[in-house]
Amino acid sequence: MEIPGNRSIPWLRNLVLAAALLLVFGLLVQPLVDPDVYVHLRDGRFWTESHFQFHADSFTYTLPKTAYDPAEWLFRVLLYGLWTLGGFNLLIIFKAVILTLAVGLILRLLFLRWPHTGAVMTGMTIGVFALTSLVFGERPFIFTYLFLPLVLILLERAGTAPVASVNFKQLWLIPPLVWLWANLHPAFAVVFIFLFARIIALAWAQYRTPNTESWSRLKTLILIALLSFVAGLLTPQGWDIYAFALKTPQTPIYMQTINEWLPPNFSQQPFFFILFGLVVVSFFLVFPNCAWADLLPLIIFSYLTFQSRRHIPLFVLAALPPLLTHARRLREHPLGHWKPKLFAEPLLLTGMLLLLCGTMLYAALHGPAFRLGKRTDFYPTQALAWSQSQALQGRWFMPYSWGGYVGWETHGKQPVFMDGRIPFFGEKLYQDYCRIYYGAPECLGLLDQYQIDVLLVSPKNYFSLFEQLSRSGKWALIYWDHVAEIFVRRDGLNKSLAGALEYRVIDPNATPYFNPTQPQAALLEVQRARQTAPDSYLPEFFEGDVLLQLGQFQKGRERLQEVIRKYPDYVHAYISLGQLALKEKKWNQAETFFKSALNCGTEAKNQAKGFYLLAVAQSQQPGRTAQALRSAYRAQALAPEQLEIQKLIEQLQPMQP
């Protein structure tokens, strides 16, 4: 489609836009990782099979008599229907198509403000970069990002068009669109911010310069807003849909503990701050000739975004149109007027096209983009299968991000403490969840209060919880892999399993992870763990490491090399093999392993260990003292408190020529 106002090289412009949309689509096609998708699938299946019976919640034991929350019911049923047709891959493609259409609508909206390809693409690039730190999963908000720019386009096209024109009459599409939107996602309420801003601007214009046409436009828009409000009530929630939309952004505990609700951070979202600065400066530069209908949404979404980063997409939608309008006005100003040479635009578009194609090629060859499937290492797949084979009894506690997954996989037969519908559970229950999850001093009492018999937790959980469990002496570790661990009460409903299956020598959460005086017993336990979790690298790594400590170097080396073959990014396997090479005085081989460990992009403490051991390997080779010293300095910068690093530096400094 040729963009209005761009007729000199339409095919090249359209090719650039097509390449941009294809890149967006490819970047959105990534293996499924969002845990909330399982909540939506679980509920969609439940409502479909029960013929939409919104009765008491059956997926949690903490709210057994509470009526089920029917918010987003249409999206959940739609998602489940798509899953039955094409599985998880179809869900990924569906999300990518919806969000790519949303980007296309935003581009169309920006072209309505200023039909200049370079300006629109520059503004859109800043907006996209502002969103790069966010995760766009298969969630109902994708329809908010689709419908909101569509409504804005309808409002923009109506603009100053006569009331009798087709463009103005298309505004009557908004109420039915709001009805559909309200049944898909409660964030439909944001549309009223833009409607009220237009109404206020029209009312002010009518007050200053009364005329019949303006009054007709104002009355029509007010009626459309009222009908849209009524349309929003036509959901299973009724009036509560508006209370739900307003309540969640004002809940402090969610904004303090949930990552997507945290305030934006310049180190993580720098382009949001850049975009905010640009749009604020642009308002000052064109003042007072700015569109006041743009100001109210910008103020509201700026405030909400500084409270919570999850509102960045809405801020981008509120900020980009006025930014383009102000840029156009500044461009048309006599001081800013500049006519580019004839060849400048083809060169600019050609450069954009090459950049987009290069980015697509890089994204396809590196990283998760342009790939289907789902990430199984995010969920306790093996732990859940094993627990079902053992018929564990009683109430379970687990991270809320796994609650939907467990409900989906067990068909609702395993009730959970909490799942991803956090506002549904209320602040009190969520506070208790946080006290358990973060290992607060009162966590053991809460486990007793809620009569919890099984803990399904991640090894990346806060260590204070593991400390509390260990000190109490009431909980036994009976399963572990690199994704999940299972603890049961020693004197609870699973007492017999605790006695038979408890890991008494191995503790994957401790350092060292086994009692050095019992290496043979440790070997037997890690071999048992390998049998219960055959697809996990952690028991296999522990087995190789224990074999090395037993002096069985060849077997240990083979086991660790097998770990690297299966999981080439597991840093600890490289470090253990490098340490073995140091013992065998194979300095070059040790250096290779330590460099491979550093290339895994691991956390700072492992990076520090890798640079320290690399410095040790380099220091043993003739003429490598300077390199060893540089590696030691890098280790010291990452872990200045490590005395062994300082000692190595002191040994190397006199040896430097």
XYZ file of C-alpha atoms in Angstrom:
657
model
C 0.000 0.000 0.000
C 1.325 3.414 -0.971
C 1.582 5.851 1.898
C -0.207 9.212 1.347
C 2.164 12.048 0.650
C 5.013 9.767 -0.464
C 4.695 9.343 -4.221
C 8.200 9.737 -5.574
C 9.499 6.277 -4.607
C 6.441 4.389 -3.288
C 7.793 0.913 -4.035
C 10.981 1.503 -2.059
C 9.102 3.003 0.881
C 6.629 0.138 0.939
C 9.490 -2.359 0.724
C 11.125 -0.766 3.764
C 7.847 -0.890 5.700
C 7.269 -4.523 4.696
C 10.787 -5.441 5.813
C 10.213 -3.647 9.143
C 6.973 -5.562 9.751
C 8.610 -8.857 8.772
C 11.406 -8.166 11.255
C 8.871 -7.404 14.000
C 7.025 -10.636 13.201
C 10.237 -12.666 13.326
C 11.356 -11.153 16.618
C 7.979 -12.053 18.122
C 8.171 -15.665 16.937
C 10.122 -17.093 19.860
C 9.796 -20.276 21.949
C 7.024 -19.936 24.499
C 8.248 -18.921 27.970
C 5.409 -16.882 29.502
C 3.993 -18.837 32.486
C 0.652 -17.016 32.340
C -0.243 -18.739 29.085
C -0.903 -21.915 31.082
C -3.370 -20.046 33.315
C -5.272 -18.897 30.233
C -5.195 -22.356 28.627
C -6.267 -24.047 31.865
C -9.202 -21.674 32.335
C -10.173 -21.782 28.664
C -10.317 -25.576 28.781
C -12.273 -25.518 32.048
C -14.880 -23.046 30.785
C -15.227 -24.840 27.464
C -15.713 -28.233 29.101
C -18.047 -26.892 31.814
C -20.120 -24.834 29.347
C -19.040 -21.539 30.960
C -19.885 -22.285 34.566
C -18.238 -19.460 36.527
C -18.693 -21.151 39.898
C -16.297 -21.511 42.847
C -12.600 -21.691 42.015
C -11.354 -25.285 41.910
C -7.714 -24.692 41.021
C -6.574 -23.337 44.403
C -7.149 -24.472 47.968
C -6.659 -20.993 49.452
C -9.901 -19.614 47.951
C -12.148 -22.696 47.750
C -15.463 -20.840 48.126
C -14.656 -17.792 46.014
C -16.501 -17.363 42.728
C -14.230 -17.806 39.756
C -12.964 -14.594 38.180
C -14.341 -14.493 34.601
C -12.111 -11.606 33.457
C -10.640 -12.135 29.985
C -12.917 -15.132 29.472
C -13.184 -14.647 25.723
C -9.415 -14.506 25.292
C -8.921 -17.684 27.326
C -11.528 -19.608 25.387
C -10.047 -18.318 22.109
C -6.533 -19.316 23.187
C -7.650 -22.810 24.151
C -9.466 -23.169 20.834
C -6.319 -22.189 18.949
C -4.273 -24.653 21.021
C -6.617 -27.511 20.109
C -6.135 -26.625 16.436
C -2.376 -26.137 16.289
C -0.757 -26.558 19.695
C 1.727 -24.109 21.175
C 3.250 -23.180 17.813
C -0.072 -21.775 16.613
C -0.303 -19.682 19.814
C 3.117 -18.190 19.113
C 2.221 -17.386 15.505
C -1.133 -15.926 16.579
C 0.572 -13.590 19.072
C 3.136 -12.541 16.476
C 0.433 -11.801 13.882
C -1.661 -9.710 16.316
C 1.299 -7.651 17.522
C 2.655 -7.197 13.988
C -0.763 -5.892 12.946
C -0.602 -3.568 15.964
C 2.755 -2.210 14.802
C 1.324 -1.746 11.314
C -1.593 0.242 12.754
C 0.792 2.400 14.780
C 2.787 3.114 11.622
C -0.438 4.070 9.863
C -1.346 6.374 12.765
C 2.057 8.054 12.599
C 1.799 8.534 8.835
C -1.519 10.295 9.402
C 0.354 12.732 11.637
C 3.285 13.195 9.253
C 3.614 11.244 5.959
C 7.401 11.253 6.081
C 8.993 7.803 5.986
C 12.283 8.802 7.605
C 10.607 10.618 10.497
C 8.052 7.848 11.074
C 10.671 5.075 11.009
C 12.954 7.044 13.345
C 10.124 7.625 15.815
C 8.993 4.004 15.554
C 12.553 2.769 16.103
C 12.820 4.759 19.334
C 9.447 3.380 20.408
C 10.444 -0.210 19.638
C 13.732 0.167 21.515
C 11.747 1.516 24.485
C 9.892 -1.811 24.511
C 12.849 -4.160 24.074
C 13.264 -4.924 27.798
C 9.643 -6.096 28.078
C 8.390 -9.607 27.411
C 5.416 -9.875 25.065
C 3.826 -13.214 25.802
C 0.636 -14.896 24.670
C -1.474 -12.722 26.969
C -4.749 -10.800 26.481
C -2.969 -7.434 26.447
C -2.023 -8.116 22.827
C -5.591 -7.088 21.943
C -5.216 -3.821 23.843
C -2.138 -3.069 21.744
C -4.177 -3.928 18.630
C -7.451 -2.136 19.390
C -6.059 1.053 20.945
C -4.150 2.214 17.817
C -7.203 1.236 15.753
C -9.395 3.559 17.878
C -6.771 6.295 17.634
C -6.778 5.959 13.848
C -10.570 6.323 13.813
C -10.302 9.445 15.985
C -7.475 10.825 13.846
C -9.337 10.247 10.571
C -12.463 11.892 12.008
C -10.302 14.877 12.971
C -11.825 17.923 11.343
C -13.900 15.865 8.896
C -17.559 16.941 8.488
C -20.070 15.164 10.701
C -21.772 13.734 7.615
C -18.541 12.320 6.177
C -17.637 8.619 6.131
C -14.517 9.222 8.216
C -16.578 10.774 11.009
C -19.350 8.172 10.825
C -16.752 5.433 11.342
C -16.497 6.586 14.969
C -19.686 4.582 15.587
C -17.520 1.468 15.259
C -15.949 2.302 18.635
C -18.786 1.062 20.957
C -18.994 -2.461 19.450
C -15.199 -2.572 19.388
C -15.148 -1.668 23.107
C -17.634 -4.475 23.840
C -15.382 -7.026 22.147
C -12.299 -5.518 23.780
C -13.839 -5.588 27.296
C -14.460 -9.325 27.037
C -10.877 -9.902 25.928
C -8.927 -7.628 28.314
C -9.926 -5.270 31.175
C -7.428 -2.639 29.986
C -10.045 -1.544 27.428
C -10.782 1.264 29.925
C -7.743 3.190 28.619
C -9.786 4.130 25.569
C -11.808 6.551 27.694
C -8.680 8.572 28.461
C -8.286 9.334 24.765
C -12.022 9.878 24.251
C -12.285 12.279 27.181
C -9.194 14.159 25.974
C -10.879 14.686 22.588
C -14.137 15.703 24.258
C -12.354 18.249 26.476
C -10.497 19.690 23.467
C -13.739 19.962 21.452
C -15.605 21.506 24.391
C -12.875 24.120 24.841
C -12.912 24.912 21.116
C -16.711 25.227 21.177
C -16.517 27.517 24.208
C -13.995 29.787 22.507
C -15.551 29.776 19.023
C -19.139 28.483 19.040
C -20.435 26.991 15.782
C -23.017 24.399 14.776
C -20.579 21.923 13.220
C -18.336 21.852 16.278
C -21.338 21.413 18.592
C -22.591 18.454 16.519
C -19.161 16.841 16.668
C -19.023 17.307 20.440
C -22.479 15.812 21.033
C -21.708 12.842 18.809
C -18.422 12.090 20.559
C -20.055 12.336 23.997
C -22.762 9.899 22.897
C -20.139 7.501 21.517
C -18.246 7.659 24.823
C -21.432 6.906 26.799
C -22.347 4.006 24.521
C -18.795 2.688 24.850
C -19.090 2.839 28.638
C -22.323 0.821 28.486
C -20.695 -1.642 26.057
C -17.949 -2.210 28.626
C -20.587 -3.380 31.117
C -21.736 -6.186 28.798
C -19.314 -8.715 30.302
C -19.723 -11.486 32.906
C -18.233 -9.090 35.475
C -20.674 -6.219 34.894
C -19.791 -3.121 36.960
C -16.832 -4.924 38.518
C -14.925 -4.733 35.229
C -14.253 -1.028 35.835
C -13.295 -1.576 39.482
C -10.870 -4.301 38.386
C -9.295 -2.030 35.752
C -8.713 0.749 38.305
C -7.702 -1.332 41.341
C -4.583 -3.189 40.225
C -2.371 -0.182 39.284
C -2.916 1.245 42.787
C -1.779 -1.840 44.761
C 1.675 -1.068 46.283
C 2.751 -4.620 47.106
C 2.383 -5.724 43.473
C 4.464 -2.752 42.362
C 7.208 -3.660 44.847
C 7.600 -7.407 44.304
C 6.534 -8.250 40.731
C 9.194 -7.491 38.129
C 6.861 -6.169 35.434
C 5.225 -3.844 37.981
C 8.503 -2.262 39.100
C 9.286 1.345 38.080
C 11.388 1.778 34.921
C 15.139 1.791 35.362
C 17.458 3.807 33.127
C 19.978 0.956 32.852
C 17.227 -1.400 31.635
C 14.855 0.958 29.795
C 17.059 3.847 28.570
C 14.988 4.461 25.434
C 11.867 5.054 27.497
C 13.636 7.947 29.211
C 14.971 9.161 25.849
C 11.471 9.092 24.349
C 10.041 10.840 27.413
C 12.692 13.559 27.168
C 12.104 14.067 23.445
C 8.345 14.409 23.744
C 8.566 16.801 26.715
C 11.081 18.999 24.872
C 8.900 18.929 21.756
C 5.903 20.214 23.734
C 7.967 23.116 25.031
C 9.303 23.937 21.560
C 5.873 24.176 19.919
C 4.040 25.696 22.914
C 1.357 27.050 22.800
C 0.644 25.557 19.345
C 0.335 22.013 20.647
C -2.667 19.696 20.402
C -4.187 19.697 23.874
C -5.998 16.435 23.107
C -2.541 14.822 23.101
C -1.497 16.302 26.449
C -3.949 14.565 28.826
C -3.138 10.967 27.704
C 0.570 11.790 27.779
C 0.397 13.106 31.359
C -1.645 10.131 32.588
C 0.490 7.455 30.933
C 3.731 9.193 31.919
C 2.591 9.057 35.543
C 1.519 5.399 35.284
C 4.725 4.399 33.525
C 6.958 6.020 36.127
C 4.992 3.947 38.650
C 5.255 0.694 36.697
C 7.244 -0.323 33.610
C 4.416 -2.489 32.295
C 2.715 0.693 31.079
C 5.579 1.587 28.712
C 3.661 0.349 25.607
C 0.723 2.634 26.454
C 3.113 5.527 27.000
C 4.680 4.850 23.582
C 1.220 4.994 21.980
C 0.506 8.285 23.751
C 3.930 9.810 23.017
C 4.755 8.974 19.391
C 1.833 10.754 17.634
C 2.402 14.169 19.297
C 6.162 13.749 18.867
C 5.687 13.314 15.100
C 3.261 16.247 14.973
C 5.674 18.525 16.802
C 8.592 17.391 14.643
C 6.563 18.216 11.546
C 5.768 21.692 12.844
C 9.408 22.317 13.709
C 10.398 21.045 10.264
C 7.992 23.503 8.628
C 9.306 26.383 10.721
C 11.436 28.836 8.662
C 14.463 28.188 10.889
C 14.155 24.461 10.450
C 13.206 24.399 6.772
C 15.556 22.335 4.663
C 14.963 20.670 1.335
C 17.064 17.536 0.882
C 18.703 16.736 -2.395
C 16.892 14.441 -4.795
C 19.187 11.493 -4.127
C 19.053 11.824 -0.305
C 15.739 9.984 0.211
C 16.592 6.933 -1.967
C 19.915 6.601 -0.135
C 18.185 6.875 3.247
C 15.566 4.272 2.348
C 18.159 1.943 0.835
C 20.223 2.215 4.012
C 17.155 1.440 6.132
C 16.351 -1.588 3.969
C 19.887 -2.973 4.219
C 19.897 -2.425 7.993
C 16.559 -4.205 8.392
C 17.674 -7.142 6.229
C 20.947 -7.413 8.150
C 19.099 -7.344 11.468
C 16.721 -10.077 10.269
C 19.622 -12.263 9.185
C 21.422 -11.796 12.500
C 18.242 -12.449 14.510
C 17.551 -15.616 12.525
C 21.073 -16.976 13.071
C 21.519 -15.929 16.707
C 19.154 -16.008 19.632
C 15.580 -17.263 19.937
C 13.946 -15.154 17.186
C 12.287 -16.824 14.173
C 11.873 -20.034 16.202
C 8.852 -21.983 17.429
C 8.459 -24.457 20.292
C 8.412 -23.925 24.050
C 11.060 -23.637 26.743
C 10.681 -26.680 28.995
C 13.551 -25.608 31.274
C 11.327 -22.851 32.709
C 8.841 -25.310 34.193
C 9.068 -28.280 36.603
C 8.292 -30.828 33.904
C 10.359 -33.717 35.284
C 9.591 -32.924 38.923
C 5.834 -32.913 38.283
C 5.950 -36.185 36.331
C 7.991 -37.824 39.089
C 5.691 -36.544 41.845
C 2.669 -37.960 40.051
C 4.378 -41.347 39.819
C 4.948 -41.224 43.597
C 1.366 -40.078 44.349
C 2.373 -37.291 46.726
C -0.435 -36.306 49.072
C -1.530 -33.076 50.703
C -1.394 -29.382 49.869
C 1.346 -27.990 47.655
C 3.184 -24.685 47.718
C 5.053 -23.508 44.632
C 6.000 -20.253 42.861
C 2.836 -18.634 41.520
C 4.424 -18.655 38.060
C 4.161 -22.472 38.126
C 0.597 -22.569 39.424
C -1.023 -22.318 36.000
C 1.368 -24.885 34.548
C 0.591 -27.427 37.276
C -3.154 -26.801 36.897
C -2.894 -27.276 33.140
C -0.758 -30.419 33.255
C -2.810 -32.110 36.011
C -6.145 -31.020 34.508
C -6.932 -29.173 37.724
C -6.520 -32.269 39.913
C -3.656 -30.708 41.898
C -4.883 -27.489 43.602
C -2.174 -24.900 44.238
C -1.581 -22.089 46.731
C -1.626 -19.343 44.097
C -1.243 -18.845 40.374
C -0.620 -15.918 38.031
C -4.024 -14.268 38.687
C -2.442 -12.325 41.545
C -5.066 -9.554 41.998
C -7.736 -12.260 42.284
C -6.203 -13.534 45.553
C -6.050 -10.201 47.366
C -3.207 -8.447 49.181
C -3.317 -10.509 52.410
C -2.872 -13.859 50.678
C -0.204 -12.478 48.377
C 1.698 -11.080 51.372
C 1.651 -14.525 52.999
C 2.844 -16.030 49.734
C 5.771 -13.592 49.643
C 6.705 -14.367 53.273
C 6.964 -18.058 52.411
C 8.623 -17.608 49.026
C 11.288 -15.192 50.314
C 11.931 -17.255 53.453
C 10.804 -14.659 55.999
C 11.213 -15.599 59.706
C 7.512 -16.448 59.922
C 7.502 -18.699 56.825
C 7.536 -21.970 58.812
C 4.532 -20.855 60.839
C 2.678 -19.974 57.624
C 3.459 -23.395 56.173
C 1.819 -24.876 59.277
C -1.081 -22.419 59.161
C -1.972 -23.314 55.575
C -1.334 -27.047 56.275
C 1.144 -27.354 53.419
C 2.667 -30.814 52.983
C 4.705 -30.431 49.761
C 7.060 -27.681 48.578
C 7.819 -27.531 44.865
C 10.420 -24.779 44.553
C 13.158 -23.628 42.230
C 16.843 -24.023 43.191
C 17.093 -20.337 42.251
C 14.668 -19.535 45.057
C 15.819 -17.212 47.841
C 18.382 -19.093 49.940
C 16.776 -17.956 53.202
C 13.870 -20.347 52.549
C 16.254 -23.302 52.245
C 18.008 -22.193 55.430
C 14.705 -22.090 57.304
C 13.731 -25.552 56.071
C 17.122 -27.000 57.009
C 17.149 -25.499 60.499
C 13.632 -26.663 61.313
C 14.464 -30.334 60.783
C 10.849 -30.867 59.704
C 11.350 -31.011 55.941
C 13.070 -33.613 53.761
C 14.425 -33.103 50.235
C 13.208 -36.053 48.141
C 13.741 -34.774 44.569
C 15.981 -32.266 42.797
C 17.099 -31.250 39.334
C 18.283 -27.989 37.741
C 14.728 -26.609 37.508
C 12.879 -27.783 40.615
C 13.207 -29.357 44.048
C 10.593 -31.148 46.137
C 10.464 -31.057 49.940
C 7.934 -32.960 52.078
C 7.217 -32.965 55.798
C 9.069 -35.688 57.641
C 6.043 -36.343 59.882
C 3.308 -35.459 57.373
C 1.144 -37.309 54.894
C 4.243 -38.324 52.886
C 6.172 -39.629 55.899
C 7.018 -42.968 54.276
C 8.416 -41.272 51.155
C 10.477 -38.897 53.294
C 12.040 -41.831 55.118
C 12.790 -43.800 51.968
C 13.795 -41.099 49.481
C 15.374 -38.269 51.490
C 18.734 -37.000 50.259
C 20.878 -37.035 53.398
C 24.341 -36.462 51.920
C 23.617 -34.314 48.868
C 22.270 -30.780 49.337
C 22.181 -28.950 45.972
C 21.549 -25.641 47.755
C 24.667 -25.775 49.960
C 28.346 -25.076 49.339
C 29.893 -27.621 49.264
C 26.907 -29.591 48.068
C 27.895 -32.834 49.795
C 29.733 -33.992 52.888
C 33.402 -34.455 51.825
C 33.776 -37.320 54.313
C 31.102 -39.352 52.498
C 31.960 -39.226 48.785
C 30.811 -42.783 48.098
C 27.397 -42.139 49.650
C 27.210 -38.883 47.678
C 27.915 -40.783 44.451
C 25.055 -43.195 45.138
C 22.660 -40.302 45.766
C 23.571 -38.391 42.601
C 23.193 -41.585 40.588
C 19.700 -41.970 42.049
C 18.966 -38.345 41.123
C 20.099 -39.055 37.548
C 17.562 -41.877 37.346
C 14.690 -39.708 38.624
C 15.662 -36.725 36.422
C 17.325 -38.205 33.314
C 16.980 -35.004 31.273
C 18.589 -32.716 33.848
C 22.233 -31.690 33.627
C 22.677 -31.004 37.353
C 22.742 -34.624 38.671
C 24.994 -35.560 35.758
C 27.363 -32.702 36.589
C 27.380 -33.615 40.290
C 28.211 -37.206 39.396
C 31.166 -36.121 37.281
C 32.380 -33.771 40.010
C 32.081 -36.430 42.731
C 33.964 -38.922 40.540
C 36.806 -36.410 40.223
C 36.938 -36.020 43.990
C 37.032 -39.817 44.338
C 40.093 -39.831 42.060
C 38.275 -41.473 39.151
C 39.514 -38.840 36.719
C 38.732 -40.573 33.436
C 35.131 -41.403 34.394
C 34.640 -37.920 35.825
C 36.055 -36.295 32.692
C 33.770 -38.364 30.458
C 30.722 -37.446 32.521
C 31.540 -33.706 32.446
C 32.231 -33.786 28.710
C 28.831 -35.424 28.251
C 27.268 -32.550 30.216
C 28.954 -30.015 27.911
C 27.833 -31.919 24.842
C 24.213 -31.770 25.984
C 24.335 -28.335 27.637
C 27.124 -26.284 26.009
C 26.388 -23.191 28.152
C 26.791 -24.821 31.564
C 29.691 -22.862 33.017
C 30.482 -25.107 36.005
C 31.302 -28.091 33.783
C 33.969 -26.047 31.976
C 35.414 -24.837 35.284
C 35.607 -28.387 36.698
C 37.302 -29.677 33.540
C 39.696 -26.742 33.640
C 40.577 -27.479 37.260
C 41.211 -31.107 36.316
C 43.556 -29.932 33.546
C 45.385 -27.757 36.112
C 45.923 -30.812 38.323
C 47.300 -32.681 35.332
C 49.454 -29.644 34.422
C 47.862 -29.334 31.007
C 48.025 -25.544 30.992
C 46.834 -24.883 27.440
C 43.870 -27.212 27.863
C 42.972 -25.576 31.187
C 43.133 -22.129 29.579
C 40.768 -23.265 26.816
C 38.215 -24.556 29.326
C 38.338 -21.386 31.424
C 37.887 -19.186 28.345
C 34.889 -21.320 27.353
C 33.457 -20.791 30.841
C 33.848 -17.027 30.469
C 32.128 -17.124 27.078
C 28.995 -18.560 28.724
C 28.078 -15.073 29.944
C 27.520 -16.173 33.499
C 27.003 -14.113 36.656
C 29.746 -11.970 38.213
C 30.948 -14.458 40.845
C 31.469 -17.177 38.228
C 33.143 -14.657 35.923
C 35.513 -13.742 38.760
C 36.317 -17.405 39.382
C 36.844 -17.983 35.664
C 39.290 -15.050 35.317
C 41.146 -16.111 38.469
C 41.629 -19.690 37.251
C 42.519 -18.403 33.785
C 45.222 -16.256 35.393
C 46.525 -19.333 37.240
C 46.715 -21.343 33.983
C 48.426 -18.481 32.129
C 50.926 -17.884 34.944
C 52.247 -21.437 34.523
C 53.183 -20.842 30.892
C 56.463 -19.167 29.900
C 56.117 -15.556 28.776
C 52.451 -15.280 29.812
C 52.914 -13.298 33.039
C 51.500 -10.061 31.606
C 48.389 -11.841 30.328
C 47.985 -13.655 33.637
C 48.201 -10.345 35.484
C 45.541 -8.795 33.252
C 43.226 -11.741 33.909
C 43.871 -11.473 37.646
C 43.049 -7.756 37.596
C 39.757 -8.492 35.858
C 38.964 -11.103 38.497
C 39.764 -8.599 41.230
C 37.463 -5.996 39.659
C 34.605 -8.491 39.796
C 35.358 -9.825 43.303
C 37.602 -7.377 45.204
C 36.935 -9.160 48.495
C 38.587 -12.424 47.371
C 41.955 -12.742 49.138
C 43.213 -15.513 46.873
C 43.003 -13.158 43.895
C 45.009 -10.512 45.732
C 47.653 -13.087 46.681
C 47.977 -14.177 43.045
C 48.435 -10.564 41.938
C 51.131 -10.042 44.566
C 52.934 -13.164 43.304
C 52.735 -12.088 39.660
C 53.715 -8.431 39.983
C 57.445 -9.066 40.784
C 57.604 -11.528 37.864
C 56.431 -8.965 35.313
C 59.321 -7.817 33.068
